[in-house]
Short mmCIF file of C-alpha atoms in Angstrom, two decimals:
data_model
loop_
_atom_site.label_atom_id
_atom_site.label_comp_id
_atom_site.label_asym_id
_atom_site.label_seq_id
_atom_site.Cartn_x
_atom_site.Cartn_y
_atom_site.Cartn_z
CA UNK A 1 33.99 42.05 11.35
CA UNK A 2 34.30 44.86 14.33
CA UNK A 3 31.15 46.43 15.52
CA UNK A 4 32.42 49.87 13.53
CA UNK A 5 32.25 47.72 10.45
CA UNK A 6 28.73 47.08 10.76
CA UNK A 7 27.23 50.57 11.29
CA UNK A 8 29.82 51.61 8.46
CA UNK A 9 28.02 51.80 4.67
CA UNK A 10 30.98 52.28 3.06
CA UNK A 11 31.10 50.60 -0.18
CA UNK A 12 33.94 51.30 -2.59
CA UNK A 13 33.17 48.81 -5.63
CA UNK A 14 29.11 49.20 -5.54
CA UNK A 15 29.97 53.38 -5.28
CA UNK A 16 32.31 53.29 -8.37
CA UNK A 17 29.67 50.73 -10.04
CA UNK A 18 27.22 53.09 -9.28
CA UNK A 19 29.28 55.84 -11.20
CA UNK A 20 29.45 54.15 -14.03
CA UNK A 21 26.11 53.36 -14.36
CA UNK A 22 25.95 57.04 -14.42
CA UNK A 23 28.44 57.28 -16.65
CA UNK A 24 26.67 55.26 -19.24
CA UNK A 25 23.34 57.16 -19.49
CA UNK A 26 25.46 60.45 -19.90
CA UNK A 27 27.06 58.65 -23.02
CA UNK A 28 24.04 57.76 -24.43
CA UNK A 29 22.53 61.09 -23.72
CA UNK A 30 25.45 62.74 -25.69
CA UNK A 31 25.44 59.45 -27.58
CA UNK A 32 21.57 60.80 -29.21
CA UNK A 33 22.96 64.12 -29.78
CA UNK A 34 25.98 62.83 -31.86
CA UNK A 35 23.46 60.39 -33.74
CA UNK A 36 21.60 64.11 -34.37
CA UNK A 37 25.16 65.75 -35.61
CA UNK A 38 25.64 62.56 -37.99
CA UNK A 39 22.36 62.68 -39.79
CA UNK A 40 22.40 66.69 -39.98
CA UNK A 41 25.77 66.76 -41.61
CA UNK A 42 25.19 64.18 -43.91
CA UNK A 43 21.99 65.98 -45.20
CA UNK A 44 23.58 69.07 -45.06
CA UNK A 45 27.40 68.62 -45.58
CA UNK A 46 28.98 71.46 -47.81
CA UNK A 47 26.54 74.25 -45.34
CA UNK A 48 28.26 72.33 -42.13
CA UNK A 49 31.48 72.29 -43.54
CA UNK A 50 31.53 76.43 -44.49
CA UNK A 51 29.64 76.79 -41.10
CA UNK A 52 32.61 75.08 -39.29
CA UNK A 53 35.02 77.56 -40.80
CA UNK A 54 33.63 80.47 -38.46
CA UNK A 55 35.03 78.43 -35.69
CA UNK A 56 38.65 79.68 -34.17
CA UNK A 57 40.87 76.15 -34.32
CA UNK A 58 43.40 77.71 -31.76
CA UNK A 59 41.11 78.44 -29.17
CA UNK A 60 39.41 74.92 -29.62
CA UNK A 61 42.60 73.05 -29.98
CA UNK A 62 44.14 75.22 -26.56
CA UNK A 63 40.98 73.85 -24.73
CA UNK A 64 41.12 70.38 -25.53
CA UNK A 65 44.80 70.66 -24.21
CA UNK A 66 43.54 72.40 -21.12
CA UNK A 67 41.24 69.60 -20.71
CA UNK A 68 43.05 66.78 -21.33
CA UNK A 69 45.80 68.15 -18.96
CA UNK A 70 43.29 69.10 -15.88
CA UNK A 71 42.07 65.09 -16.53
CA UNK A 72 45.83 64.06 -16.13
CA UNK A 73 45.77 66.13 -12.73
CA UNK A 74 42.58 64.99 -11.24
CA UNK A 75 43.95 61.15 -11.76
CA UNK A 76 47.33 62.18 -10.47
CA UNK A 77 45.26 62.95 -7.39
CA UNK A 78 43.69 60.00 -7.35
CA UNK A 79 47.41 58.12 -7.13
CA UNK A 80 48.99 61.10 -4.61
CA UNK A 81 46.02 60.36 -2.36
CA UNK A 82 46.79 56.55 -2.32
CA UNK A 83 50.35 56.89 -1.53
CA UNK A 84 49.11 59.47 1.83
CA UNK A 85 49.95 62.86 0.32
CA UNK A 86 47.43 64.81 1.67
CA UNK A 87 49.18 68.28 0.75
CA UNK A 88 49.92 67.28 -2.66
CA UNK A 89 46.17 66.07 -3.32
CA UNK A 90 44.32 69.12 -2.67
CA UNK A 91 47.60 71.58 -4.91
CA UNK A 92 46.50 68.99 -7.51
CA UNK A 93 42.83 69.44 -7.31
CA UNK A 94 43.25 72.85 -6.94
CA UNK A 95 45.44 72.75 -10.66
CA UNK A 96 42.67 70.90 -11.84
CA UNK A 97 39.99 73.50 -10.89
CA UNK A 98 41.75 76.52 -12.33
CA UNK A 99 41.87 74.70 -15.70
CA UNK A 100 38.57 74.43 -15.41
CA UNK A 101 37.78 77.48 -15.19
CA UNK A 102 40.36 78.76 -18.02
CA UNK A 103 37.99 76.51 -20.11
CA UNK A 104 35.19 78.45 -19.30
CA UNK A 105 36.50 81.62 -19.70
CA UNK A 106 37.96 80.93 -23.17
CA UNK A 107 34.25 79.20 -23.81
CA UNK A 108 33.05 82.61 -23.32
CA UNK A 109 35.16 85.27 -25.05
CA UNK A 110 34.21 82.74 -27.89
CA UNK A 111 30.61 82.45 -27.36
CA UNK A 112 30.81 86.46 -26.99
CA UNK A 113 32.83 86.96 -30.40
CA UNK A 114 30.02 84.77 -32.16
CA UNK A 115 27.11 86.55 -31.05
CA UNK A 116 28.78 89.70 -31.78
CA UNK A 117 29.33 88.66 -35.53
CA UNK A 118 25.74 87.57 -35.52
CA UNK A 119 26.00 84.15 -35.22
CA UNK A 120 23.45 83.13 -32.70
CA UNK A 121 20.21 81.01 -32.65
CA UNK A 122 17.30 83.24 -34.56
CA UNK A 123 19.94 85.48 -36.06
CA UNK A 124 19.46 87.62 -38.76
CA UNK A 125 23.03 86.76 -40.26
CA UNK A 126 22.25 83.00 -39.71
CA UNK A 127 18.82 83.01 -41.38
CA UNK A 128 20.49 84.79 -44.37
CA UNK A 129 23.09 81.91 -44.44
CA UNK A 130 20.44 79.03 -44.86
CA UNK A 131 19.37 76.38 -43.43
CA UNK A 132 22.41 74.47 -43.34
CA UNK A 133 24.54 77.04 -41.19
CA UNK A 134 21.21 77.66 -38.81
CA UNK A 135 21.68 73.78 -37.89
CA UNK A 136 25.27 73.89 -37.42
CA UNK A 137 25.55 76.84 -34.98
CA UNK A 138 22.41 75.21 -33.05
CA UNK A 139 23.93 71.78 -32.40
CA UNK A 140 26.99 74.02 -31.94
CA UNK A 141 25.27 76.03 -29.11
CA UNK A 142 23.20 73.17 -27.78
CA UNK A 143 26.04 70.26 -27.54
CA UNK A 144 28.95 72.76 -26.20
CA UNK A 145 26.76 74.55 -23.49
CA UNK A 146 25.69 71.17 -22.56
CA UNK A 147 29.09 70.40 -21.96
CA UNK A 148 29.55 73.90 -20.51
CA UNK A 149 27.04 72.99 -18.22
CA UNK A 150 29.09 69.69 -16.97
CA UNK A 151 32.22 71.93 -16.84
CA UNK A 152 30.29 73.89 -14.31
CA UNK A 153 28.93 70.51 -12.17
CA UNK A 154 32.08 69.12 -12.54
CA UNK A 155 33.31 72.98 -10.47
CA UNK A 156 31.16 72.38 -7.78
CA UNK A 157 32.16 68.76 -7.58
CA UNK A 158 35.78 69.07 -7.54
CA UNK A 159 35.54 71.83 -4.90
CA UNK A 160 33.01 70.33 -2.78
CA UNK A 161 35.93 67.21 -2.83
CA UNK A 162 38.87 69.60 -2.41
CA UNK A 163 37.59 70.53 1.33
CA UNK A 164 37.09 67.11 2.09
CA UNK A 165 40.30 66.41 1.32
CA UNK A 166 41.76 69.34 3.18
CA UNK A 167 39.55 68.20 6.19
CA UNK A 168 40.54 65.01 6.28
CA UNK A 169 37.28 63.06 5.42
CA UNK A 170 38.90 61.57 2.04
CA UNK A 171 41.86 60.18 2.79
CA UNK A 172 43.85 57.24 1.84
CA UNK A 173 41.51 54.25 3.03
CA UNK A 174 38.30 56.21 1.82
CA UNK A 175 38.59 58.03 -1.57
CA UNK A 176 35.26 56.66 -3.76
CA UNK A 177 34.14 60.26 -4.04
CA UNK A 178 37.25 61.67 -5.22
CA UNK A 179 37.65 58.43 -7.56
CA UNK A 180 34.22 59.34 -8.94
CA UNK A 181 34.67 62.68 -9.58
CA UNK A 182 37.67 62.07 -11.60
CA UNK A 183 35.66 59.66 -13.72
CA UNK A 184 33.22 62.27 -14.03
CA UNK A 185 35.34 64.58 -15.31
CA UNK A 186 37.08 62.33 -17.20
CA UNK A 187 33.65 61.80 -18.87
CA UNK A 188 33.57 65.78 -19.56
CA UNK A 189 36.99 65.29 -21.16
CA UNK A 190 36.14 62.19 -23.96
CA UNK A 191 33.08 63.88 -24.65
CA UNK A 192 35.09 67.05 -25.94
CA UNK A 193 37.38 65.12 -27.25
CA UNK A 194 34.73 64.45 -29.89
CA UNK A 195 33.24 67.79 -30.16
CA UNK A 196 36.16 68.95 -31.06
CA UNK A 197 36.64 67.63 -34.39
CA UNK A 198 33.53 67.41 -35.14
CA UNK A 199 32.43 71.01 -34.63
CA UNK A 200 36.06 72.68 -35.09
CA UNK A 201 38.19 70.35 -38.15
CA UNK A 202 35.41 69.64 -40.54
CA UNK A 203 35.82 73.04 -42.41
CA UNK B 1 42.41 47.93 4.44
CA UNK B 2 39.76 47.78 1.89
CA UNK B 3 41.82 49.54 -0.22
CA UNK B 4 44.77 47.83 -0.33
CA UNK B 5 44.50 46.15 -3.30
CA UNK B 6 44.01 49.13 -5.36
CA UNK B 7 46.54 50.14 -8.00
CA UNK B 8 48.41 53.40 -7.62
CA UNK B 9 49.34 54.04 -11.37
CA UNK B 10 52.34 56.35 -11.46
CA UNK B 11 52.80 60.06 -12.01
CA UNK B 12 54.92 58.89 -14.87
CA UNK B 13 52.24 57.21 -16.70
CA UNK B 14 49.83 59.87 -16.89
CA UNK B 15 52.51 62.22 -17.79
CA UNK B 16 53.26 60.24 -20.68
CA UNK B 17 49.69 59.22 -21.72
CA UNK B 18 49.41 62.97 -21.31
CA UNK B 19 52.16 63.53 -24.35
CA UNK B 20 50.99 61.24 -26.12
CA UNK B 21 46.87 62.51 -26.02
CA UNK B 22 48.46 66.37 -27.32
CA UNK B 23 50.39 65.09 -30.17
CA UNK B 24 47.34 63.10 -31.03
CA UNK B 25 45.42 66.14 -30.52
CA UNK B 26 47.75 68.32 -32.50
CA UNK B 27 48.36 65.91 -35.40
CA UNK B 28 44.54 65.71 -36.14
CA UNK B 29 44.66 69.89 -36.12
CA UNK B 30 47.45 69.38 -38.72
CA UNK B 31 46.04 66.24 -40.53
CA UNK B 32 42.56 67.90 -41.27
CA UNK B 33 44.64 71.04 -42.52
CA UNK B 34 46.21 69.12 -45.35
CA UNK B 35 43.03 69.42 -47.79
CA UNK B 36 42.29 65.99 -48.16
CA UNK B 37 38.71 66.55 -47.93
CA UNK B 38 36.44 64.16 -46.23
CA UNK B 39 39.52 61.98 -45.50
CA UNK B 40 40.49 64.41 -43.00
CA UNK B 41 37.74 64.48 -40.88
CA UNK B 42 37.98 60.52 -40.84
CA UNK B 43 40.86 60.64 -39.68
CA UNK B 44 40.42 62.85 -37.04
CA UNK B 45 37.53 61.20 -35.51
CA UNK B 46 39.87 57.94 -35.19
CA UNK B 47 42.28 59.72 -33.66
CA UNK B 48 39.48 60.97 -31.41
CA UNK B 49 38.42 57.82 -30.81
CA UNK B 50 42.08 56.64 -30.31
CA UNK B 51 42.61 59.38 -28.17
CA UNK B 52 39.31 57.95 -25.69
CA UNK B 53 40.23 54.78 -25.93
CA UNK B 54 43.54 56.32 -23.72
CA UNK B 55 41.46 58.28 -21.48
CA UNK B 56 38.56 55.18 -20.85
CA UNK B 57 42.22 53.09 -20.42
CA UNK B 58 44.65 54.67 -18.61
CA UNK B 59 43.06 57.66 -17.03
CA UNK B 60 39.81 56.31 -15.80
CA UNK B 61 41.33 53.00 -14.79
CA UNK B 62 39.31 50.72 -17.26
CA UNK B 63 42.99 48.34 -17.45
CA UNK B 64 43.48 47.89 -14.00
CA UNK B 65 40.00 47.89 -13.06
CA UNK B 66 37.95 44.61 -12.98
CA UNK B 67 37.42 43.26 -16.48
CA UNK B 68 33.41 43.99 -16.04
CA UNK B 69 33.41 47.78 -16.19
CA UNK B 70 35.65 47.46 -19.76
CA UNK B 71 33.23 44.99 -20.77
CA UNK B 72 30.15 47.15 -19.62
CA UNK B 73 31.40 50.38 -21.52
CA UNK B 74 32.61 48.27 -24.33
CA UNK B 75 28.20 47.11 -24.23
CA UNK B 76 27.40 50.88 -24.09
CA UNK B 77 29.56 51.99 -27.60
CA UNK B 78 27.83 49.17 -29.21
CA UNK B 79 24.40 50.00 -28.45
CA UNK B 80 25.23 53.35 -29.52
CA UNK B 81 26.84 51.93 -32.70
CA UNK B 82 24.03 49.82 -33.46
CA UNK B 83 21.34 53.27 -32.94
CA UNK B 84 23.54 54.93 -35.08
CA UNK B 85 23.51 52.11 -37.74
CA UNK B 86 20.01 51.74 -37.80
CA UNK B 87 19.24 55.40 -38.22
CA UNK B 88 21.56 55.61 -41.12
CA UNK B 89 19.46 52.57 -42.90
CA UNK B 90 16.28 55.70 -43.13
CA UNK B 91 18.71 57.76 -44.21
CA UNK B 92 21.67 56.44 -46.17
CA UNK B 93 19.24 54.26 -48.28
#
């Protein structure tokens, strides 16, 4: 034990514990709304299944494939960091962030195109469709703007760590906060991974 | 120093695990697109779940990690399994 090592907090294992602690009440906070999904299509599956039709599979199936690839590129930085490639880090992150943002743009020409055909909570179109189809396109709002909403965190987050990269403050003995960020995105990843099917194959 | 004993997994990994999460992806496109009804959807949702199991694996370091975090999201799926059961017993009949 030097003297630095005692004025020094870091703490890689209890940070990444810490993170997954995290993790876990975000799972069972998306968790609830799934439970909410199940019960709601299985009281109302033939509405939820005609509902789901309105959905565009090639734009949902293009962003999962954004998604999962911007997760392989945030863990890739993870490993480049490790072996002392600073350079190669931050291109990496910086892949990782545009993808991000494709996902949010194609999020919203398809959020436009729906509320342009109607479809929106307290519609007139959806209140002529039933009750069924009003339920749908809520948990459809609610669950993927939630998840729009980590999208935009998980922005910040990445960019906020990008910098610290570039200025040297993550580096290869010290790289919790990148480590964590790629588990939170990683997070924002499995948790589309489910939406996915479950709002865009069940027609 | 600290660090040291932390496991660089390879560019070559992810790559592959990578493939391997868009075929899934794609195939459950294709496999709900074969009219099979409810079947499809099934089907999908295992490869979904497939596809996280991948992800919580290989991407977020749950195999190289220490055997507690596994275990500890392993705990979380199963309390969500079990709230999941139990509100399908007021439902399902």
């Amino acid at each position: 034990m030097t003297e630095h090592s005692v004025h020094d907090h870091y703490d890689h294992e209890g940070s990444k514990l810490g993170m997954w602690l995290f993790i876990f009440t975000e799972l069972l906070f998306f968790g609830g709304l799934f439970i909410v999904y199940a019960v709601m299509r299985y009281k109302n599956g033939t509405a939820f299944a005609l509902a789901g039709k309105e959905l565009d599979v090639f734009i949902g199936t293009f962003n999962t494939i954004i998604l999962l690839i911007s997760s392989a590129t945030i863990a890739m930085s993870i490993s480049s960091i490790q072996m002392k490639k600073k350079n190669l880090t931050v291109i990496l992150l910086g892949i990782t962030l545009v993808l991000a943002v494709v996902f949010l743009v194609n999020k919203y020409f398809e959020w436009g195109a729906k509320i342009e055909h109607g479809l929106f909570p307290g519609s007139e179109t959806l209140h002529q469709f039933g009750h069924g189809e009003t339920l749908f396109f809520g948990l459809y709002y609610f669950m993927t703007g939630l998840h729009a909403l980590h999208i935009i965190i998980g922005i910040i987050l990445i960019t906020i760590i990008m910098v610290k990269v570039h200025k040297g403050k993550i580096h290869e003995d010290r790289f919790v906060q990148l480590e964590n960020t790629g588990l939170y995105w990683h997070l924002v990843d499995i948790i589309w991974i489910f939406l996915f099917p479950l709002f865009y194959l069940i027609a | 120093m600290e660090n040291s004993e932390h496991k660089i997994v390879s560019f070559k990994t992810y790559g592959l695990i990578l493939c391997v999460l868009i075929v899934f992806t794609l195939s459950s496109v294709y496999v709900t697109h074969l009219d099979f009804g409810n079947l499809g959807i099934v089907v999908a949702l295992s490869i979904a779940a497939l596809k996280s199991v991948l992800v919580f694996g290989i991407f977020m370091h749950l195999l190289y990690d220490k055997k507690m975090y596994a275990l500890m999201v392993v705990g979380v799926l199963l309390v969500m399994t079990i709230v999941l059961i139990i509100t399908f017993l007021d439902y399902g009949y």
